[in-house]
mmCIF file of C-alpha atoms in Angstrom:
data_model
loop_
_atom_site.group_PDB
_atom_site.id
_atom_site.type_symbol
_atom_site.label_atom_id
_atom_site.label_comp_id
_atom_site.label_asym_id
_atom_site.label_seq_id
_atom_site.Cartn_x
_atom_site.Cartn_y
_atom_site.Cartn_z
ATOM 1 C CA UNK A 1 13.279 15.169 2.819
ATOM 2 C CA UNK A 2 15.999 13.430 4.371
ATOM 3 C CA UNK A 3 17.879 10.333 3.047
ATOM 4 C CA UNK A 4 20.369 7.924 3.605
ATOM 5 C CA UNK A 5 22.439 5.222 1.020
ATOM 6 C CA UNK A 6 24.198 2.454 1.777
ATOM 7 C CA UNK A 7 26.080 1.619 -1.066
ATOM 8 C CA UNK A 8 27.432 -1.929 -0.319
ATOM 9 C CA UNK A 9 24.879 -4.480 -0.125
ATOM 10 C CA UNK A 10 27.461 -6.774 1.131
ATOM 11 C CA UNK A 11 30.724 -6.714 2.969
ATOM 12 C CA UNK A 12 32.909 -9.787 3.780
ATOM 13 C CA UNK A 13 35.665 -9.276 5.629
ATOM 14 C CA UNK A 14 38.468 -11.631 7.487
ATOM 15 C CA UNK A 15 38.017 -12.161 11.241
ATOM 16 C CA UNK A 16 40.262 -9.963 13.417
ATOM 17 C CA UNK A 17 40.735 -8.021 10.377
ATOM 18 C CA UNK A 18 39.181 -3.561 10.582
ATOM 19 C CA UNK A 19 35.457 -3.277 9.136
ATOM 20 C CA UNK A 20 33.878 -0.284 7.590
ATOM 21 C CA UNK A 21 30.057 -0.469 6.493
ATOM 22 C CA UNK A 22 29.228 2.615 4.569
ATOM 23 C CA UNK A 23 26.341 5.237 4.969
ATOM 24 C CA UNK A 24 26.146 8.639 3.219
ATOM 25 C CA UNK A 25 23.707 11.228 3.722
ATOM 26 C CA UNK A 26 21.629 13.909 2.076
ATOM 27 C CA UNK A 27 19.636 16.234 4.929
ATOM 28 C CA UNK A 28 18.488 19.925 5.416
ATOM 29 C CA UNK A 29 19.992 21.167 8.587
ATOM 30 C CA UNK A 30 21.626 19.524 10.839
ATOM 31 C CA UNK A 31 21.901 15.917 10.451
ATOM 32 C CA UNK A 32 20.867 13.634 13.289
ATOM 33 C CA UNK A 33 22.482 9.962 12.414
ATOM 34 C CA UNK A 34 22.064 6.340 13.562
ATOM 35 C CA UNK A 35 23.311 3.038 12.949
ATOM 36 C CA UNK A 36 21.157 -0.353 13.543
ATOM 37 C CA UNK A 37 21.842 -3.813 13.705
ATOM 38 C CA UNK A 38 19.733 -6.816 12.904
ATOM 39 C CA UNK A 39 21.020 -9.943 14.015
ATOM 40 C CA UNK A 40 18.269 -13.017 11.855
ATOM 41 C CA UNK A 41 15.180 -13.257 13.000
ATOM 42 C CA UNK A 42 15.474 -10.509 15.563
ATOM 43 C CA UNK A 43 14.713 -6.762 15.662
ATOM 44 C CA UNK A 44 16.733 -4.355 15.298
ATOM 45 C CA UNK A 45 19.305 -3.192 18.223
ATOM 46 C CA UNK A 46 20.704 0.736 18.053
ATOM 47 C CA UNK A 47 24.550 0.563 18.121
ATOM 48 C CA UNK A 48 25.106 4.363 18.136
ATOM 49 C CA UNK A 49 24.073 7.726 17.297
ATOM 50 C CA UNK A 50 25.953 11.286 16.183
ATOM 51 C CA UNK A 51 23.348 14.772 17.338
ATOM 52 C CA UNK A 52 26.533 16.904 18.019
ATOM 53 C CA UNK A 53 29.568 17.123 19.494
ATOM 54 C CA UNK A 54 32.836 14.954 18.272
ATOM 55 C CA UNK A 55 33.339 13.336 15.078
ATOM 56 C CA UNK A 56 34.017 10.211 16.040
ATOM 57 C CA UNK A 57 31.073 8.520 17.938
ATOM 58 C CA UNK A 58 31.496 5.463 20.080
ATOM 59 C CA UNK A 59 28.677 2.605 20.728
ATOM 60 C CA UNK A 60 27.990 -0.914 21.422
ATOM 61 C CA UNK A 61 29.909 -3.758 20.590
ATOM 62 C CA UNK A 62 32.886 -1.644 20.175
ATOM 63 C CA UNK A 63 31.770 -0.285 17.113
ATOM 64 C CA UNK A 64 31.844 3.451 16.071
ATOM 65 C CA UNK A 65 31.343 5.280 13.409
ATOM 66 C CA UNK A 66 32.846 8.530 11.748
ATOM 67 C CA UNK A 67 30.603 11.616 11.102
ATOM 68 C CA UNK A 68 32.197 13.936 7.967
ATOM 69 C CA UNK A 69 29.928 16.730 7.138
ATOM 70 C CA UNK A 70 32.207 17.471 3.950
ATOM 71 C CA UNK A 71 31.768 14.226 2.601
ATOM 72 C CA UNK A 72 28.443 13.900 3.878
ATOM 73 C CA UNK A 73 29.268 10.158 5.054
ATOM 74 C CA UNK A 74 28.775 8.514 8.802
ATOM 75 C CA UNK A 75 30.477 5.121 7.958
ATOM 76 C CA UNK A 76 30.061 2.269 10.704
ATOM 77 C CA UNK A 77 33.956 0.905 11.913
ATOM 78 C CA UNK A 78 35.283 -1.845 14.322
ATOM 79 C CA UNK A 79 39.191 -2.189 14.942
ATOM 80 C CA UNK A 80 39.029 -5.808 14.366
ATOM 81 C CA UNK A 81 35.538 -7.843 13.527
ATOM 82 C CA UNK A 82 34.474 -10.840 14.739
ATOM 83 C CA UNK A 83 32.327 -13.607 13.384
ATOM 84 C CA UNK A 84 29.836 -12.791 16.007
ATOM 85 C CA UNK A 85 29.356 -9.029 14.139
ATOM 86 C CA UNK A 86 27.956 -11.155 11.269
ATOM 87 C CA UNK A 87 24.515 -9.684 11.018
ATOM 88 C CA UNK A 88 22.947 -7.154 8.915
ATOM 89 C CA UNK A 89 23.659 -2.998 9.447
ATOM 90 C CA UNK A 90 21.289 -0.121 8.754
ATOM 91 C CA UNK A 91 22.162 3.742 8.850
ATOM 92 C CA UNK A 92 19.638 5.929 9.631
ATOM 93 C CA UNK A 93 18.367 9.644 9.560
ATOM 94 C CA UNK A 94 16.207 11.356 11.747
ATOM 95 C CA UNK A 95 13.083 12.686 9.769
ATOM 96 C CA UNK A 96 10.764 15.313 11.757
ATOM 97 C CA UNK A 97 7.166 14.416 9.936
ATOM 98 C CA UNK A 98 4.340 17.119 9.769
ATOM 99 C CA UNK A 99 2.832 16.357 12.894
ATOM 100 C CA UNK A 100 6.167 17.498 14.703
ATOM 101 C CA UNK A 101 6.903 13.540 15.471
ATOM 102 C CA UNK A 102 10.450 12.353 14.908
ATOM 103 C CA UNK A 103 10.967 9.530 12.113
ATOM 104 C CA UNK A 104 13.933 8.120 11.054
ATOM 105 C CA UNK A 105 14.351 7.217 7.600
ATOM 106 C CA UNK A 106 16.723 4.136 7.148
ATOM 107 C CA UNK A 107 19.115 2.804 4.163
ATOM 108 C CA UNK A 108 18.362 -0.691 2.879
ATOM 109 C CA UNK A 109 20.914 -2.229 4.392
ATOM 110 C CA UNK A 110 24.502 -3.625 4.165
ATOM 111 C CA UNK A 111 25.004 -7.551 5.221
ATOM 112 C CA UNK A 112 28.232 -7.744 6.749
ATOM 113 C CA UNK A 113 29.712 -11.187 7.128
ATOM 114 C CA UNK A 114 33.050 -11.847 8.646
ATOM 115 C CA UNK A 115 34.809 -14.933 7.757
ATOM 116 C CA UNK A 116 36.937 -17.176 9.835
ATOM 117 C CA UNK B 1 13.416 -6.717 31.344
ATOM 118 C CA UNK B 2 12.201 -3.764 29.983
ATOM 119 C CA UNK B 3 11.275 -3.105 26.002
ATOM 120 C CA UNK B 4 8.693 -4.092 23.344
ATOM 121 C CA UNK B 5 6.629 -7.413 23.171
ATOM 122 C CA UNK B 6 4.862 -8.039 19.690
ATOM 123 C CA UNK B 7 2.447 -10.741 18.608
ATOM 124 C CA UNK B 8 2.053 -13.221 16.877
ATOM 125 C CA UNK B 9 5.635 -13.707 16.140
ATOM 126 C CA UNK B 10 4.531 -15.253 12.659
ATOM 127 C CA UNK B 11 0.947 -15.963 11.104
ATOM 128 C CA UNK B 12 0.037 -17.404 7.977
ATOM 129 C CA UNK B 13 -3.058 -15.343 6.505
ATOM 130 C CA UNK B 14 -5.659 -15.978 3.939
ATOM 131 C CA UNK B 15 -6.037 -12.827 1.603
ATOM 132 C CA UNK B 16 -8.921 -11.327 2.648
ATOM 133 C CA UNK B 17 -9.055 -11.745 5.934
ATOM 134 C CA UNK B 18 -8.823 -9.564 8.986
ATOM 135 C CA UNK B 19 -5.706 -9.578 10.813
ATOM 136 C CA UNK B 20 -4.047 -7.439 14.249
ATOM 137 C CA UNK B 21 -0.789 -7.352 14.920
ATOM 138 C CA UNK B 22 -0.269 -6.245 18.531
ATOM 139 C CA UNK B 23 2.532 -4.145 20.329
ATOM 140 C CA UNK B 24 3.059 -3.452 23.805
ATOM 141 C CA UNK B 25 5.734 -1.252 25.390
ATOM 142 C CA UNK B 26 7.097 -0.992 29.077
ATOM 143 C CA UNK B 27 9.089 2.265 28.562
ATOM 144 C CA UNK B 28 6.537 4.641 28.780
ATOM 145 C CA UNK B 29 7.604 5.912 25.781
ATOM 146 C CA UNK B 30 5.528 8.643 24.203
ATOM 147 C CA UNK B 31 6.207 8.081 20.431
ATOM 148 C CA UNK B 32 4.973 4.645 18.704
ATOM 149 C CA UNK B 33 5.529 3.397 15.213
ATOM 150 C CA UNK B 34 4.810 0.444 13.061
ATOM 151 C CA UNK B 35 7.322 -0.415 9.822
ATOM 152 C CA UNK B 36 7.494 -2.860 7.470
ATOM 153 C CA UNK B 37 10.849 -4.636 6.304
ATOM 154 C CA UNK B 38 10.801 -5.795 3.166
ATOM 155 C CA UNK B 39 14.134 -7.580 1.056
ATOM 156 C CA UNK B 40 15.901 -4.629 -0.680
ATOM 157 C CA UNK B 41 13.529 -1.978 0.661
ATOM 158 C CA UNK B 42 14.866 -1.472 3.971
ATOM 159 C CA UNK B 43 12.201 -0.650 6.757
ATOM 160 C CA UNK B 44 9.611 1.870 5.471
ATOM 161 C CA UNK B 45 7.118 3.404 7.988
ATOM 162 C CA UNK B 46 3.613 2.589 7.711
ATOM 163 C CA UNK B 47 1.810 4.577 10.827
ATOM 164 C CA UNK B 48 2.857 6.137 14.067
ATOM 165 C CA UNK B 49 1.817 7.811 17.225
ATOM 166 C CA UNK B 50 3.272 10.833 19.047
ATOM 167 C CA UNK B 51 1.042 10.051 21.792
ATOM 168 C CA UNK B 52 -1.336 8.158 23.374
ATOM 169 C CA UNK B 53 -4.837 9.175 21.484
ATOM 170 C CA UNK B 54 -2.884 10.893 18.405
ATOM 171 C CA UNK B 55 -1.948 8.913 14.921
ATOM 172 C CA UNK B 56 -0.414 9.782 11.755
ATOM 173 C CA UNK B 57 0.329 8.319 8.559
ATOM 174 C CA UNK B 58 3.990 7.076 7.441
ATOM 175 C CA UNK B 59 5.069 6.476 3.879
ATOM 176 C CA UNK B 60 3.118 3.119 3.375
ATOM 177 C CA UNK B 61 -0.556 3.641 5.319
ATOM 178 C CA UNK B 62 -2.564 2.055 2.684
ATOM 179 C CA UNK B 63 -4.187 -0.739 4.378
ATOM 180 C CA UNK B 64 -2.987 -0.650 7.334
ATOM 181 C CA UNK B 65 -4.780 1.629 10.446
ATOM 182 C CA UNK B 66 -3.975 2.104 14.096
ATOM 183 C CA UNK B 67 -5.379 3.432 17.234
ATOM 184 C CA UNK B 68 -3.435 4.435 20.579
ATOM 185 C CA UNK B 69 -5.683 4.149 23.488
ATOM 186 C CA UNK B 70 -3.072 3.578 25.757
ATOM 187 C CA UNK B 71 0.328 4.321 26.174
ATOM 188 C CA UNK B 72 1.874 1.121 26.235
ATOM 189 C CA UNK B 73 -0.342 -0.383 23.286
ATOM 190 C CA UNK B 74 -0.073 0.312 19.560
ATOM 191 C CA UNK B 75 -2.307 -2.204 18.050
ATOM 192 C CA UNK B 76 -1.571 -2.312 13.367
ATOM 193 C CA UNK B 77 -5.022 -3.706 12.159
ATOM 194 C CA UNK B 78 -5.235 -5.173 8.717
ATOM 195 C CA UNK B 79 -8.926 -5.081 7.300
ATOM 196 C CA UNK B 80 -8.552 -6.880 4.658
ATOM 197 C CA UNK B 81 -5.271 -8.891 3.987
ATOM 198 C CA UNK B 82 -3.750 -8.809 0.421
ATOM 199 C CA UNK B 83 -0.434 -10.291 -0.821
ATOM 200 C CA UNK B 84 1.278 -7.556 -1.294
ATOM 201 C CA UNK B 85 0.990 -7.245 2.883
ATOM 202 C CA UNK B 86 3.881 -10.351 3.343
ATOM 203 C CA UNK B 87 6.236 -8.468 5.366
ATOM 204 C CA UNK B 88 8.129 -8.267 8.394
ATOM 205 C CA UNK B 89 6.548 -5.914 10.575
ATOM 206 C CA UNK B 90 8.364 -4.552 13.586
ATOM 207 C CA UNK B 91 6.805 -1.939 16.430
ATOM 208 C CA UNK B 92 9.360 0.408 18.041
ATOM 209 C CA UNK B 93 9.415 3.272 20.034
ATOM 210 C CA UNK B 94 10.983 6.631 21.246
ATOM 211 C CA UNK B 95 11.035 8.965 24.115
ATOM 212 C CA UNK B 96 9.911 12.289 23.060
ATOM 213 C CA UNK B 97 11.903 15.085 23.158
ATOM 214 C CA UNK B 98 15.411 15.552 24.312
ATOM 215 C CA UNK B 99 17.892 12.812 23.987
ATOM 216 C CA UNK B 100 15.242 10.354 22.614
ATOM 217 C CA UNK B 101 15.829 10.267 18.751
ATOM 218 C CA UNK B 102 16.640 6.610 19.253
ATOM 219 C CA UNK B 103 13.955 4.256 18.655
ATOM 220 C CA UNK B 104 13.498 0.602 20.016
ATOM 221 C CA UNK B 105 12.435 -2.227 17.927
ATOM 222 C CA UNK B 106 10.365 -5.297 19.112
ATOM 223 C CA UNK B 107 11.693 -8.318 17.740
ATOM 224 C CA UNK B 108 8.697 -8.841 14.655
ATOM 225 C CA UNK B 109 5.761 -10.015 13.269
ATOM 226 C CA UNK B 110 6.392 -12.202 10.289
ATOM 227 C CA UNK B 111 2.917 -12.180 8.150
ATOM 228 C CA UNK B 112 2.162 -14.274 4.909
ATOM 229 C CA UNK B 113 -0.772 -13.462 3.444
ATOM 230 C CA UNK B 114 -1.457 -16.104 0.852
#
């Protein structure tokens, strides 16, 4: 089966400063990743995804995220956060289930709050 | 603007009781699923739909059961509430096929079952 950890339950970081929220990944095959925010009391928004193609993947927000198949990570970055990013940030695999239907299989979360 | 209505957006059950949840898309999405968020758990899925008139069972379908007459509708039916059901449920959905590994999340269903 595939799986995803985020190892940080929390991140603070200083407004205008770089942000990294951290996702590793254990698949069979080709990995298919994603990365989800929740803003409170909202669902959750897709910020980007990595099928193929270039490392580096860019989404919304002006985040984007790093896909490295030797360290089996696809961390979540911003140049310089703002206190608006505040929110919390799921990484997520693609799962096919036994009925052919794609899944995805998400982390438990990282809480990122960015300080002014 | 297009994407996924849910309802209620909170409800305060007694155990026991029946209870749907409701989800309606506007994508015309093929694929339908229903997860539950719970602190320190993440979002596990409970049921989903490839299609309209198919269902299948996620990692948590114990209690829970769903039926896809439609397209648009993905109605999660509680027959009998218990306490262990307090969750944050959220519908979302995917195109099938292709490009569409992304799925969309309705904004939630927050459900106390007391």
């Amino acid at each position: 089966a595939q799986s995803v950890a985020q190892p940080e339950d929390q991140v603070n970081v200083a407004e205008g400063n770089p942000l990294t929220v951290k996702c590793t990944y254990s698949v069979s095959g080709n990995p298919y990743l994603f990365w989800y925010v929740q803003y409170p009391n909202r669902g959750l928004q897709f910020l980007l995804k990595y099928i193929t193609g270039d490392n580096l993947v860019k989404g919304s927000y002006g985040f984007e995220a790093e896909f490295n198949k030797s360290q089996t990570s696809f961390h979540l970055k911003k140049p310089s956060a703002l206190v608006s990013d505040s929110a919390l940030y799921f990484c997520a695999v693609r799962d096919m289930l036994p009925t052919g239907a794609n899944n995805l299989f998400f982390g438990t979360g990282t809480r990122l709050t960015v300080i002014p | 603007i297009a994407g996924i209505t849910q309802a209620p957006t909170s409800q305060i059950l007694a155990a026991g009781r029946r209870m749907t949840l409701r989800c309606t898309q506007d994508m015309r999405h093929n694929a339908m699923y229903w997860y539950r968020q719970d602190l320190g758990l993440g979002l596990r899925l409970i049921h989903y739909s490839n299609t309209a008139g198919t269902t299948g069972k996620g990692e948590v379908p114990d209690g829970y059961s769903v039926s896809r007459a439609n397209t648009d509708d993905f109605p999660l039916t509680l027959a009998s509430a218990v306490p262990s059901q307090t969750s944050v449920y959220f519908c979302a959905s995917s195109a099938s096929g292709g490009e569409g590994y992304e799925q969309y999340f309705g904004p939630g269903t927050r459900l106390t079952v007391t």
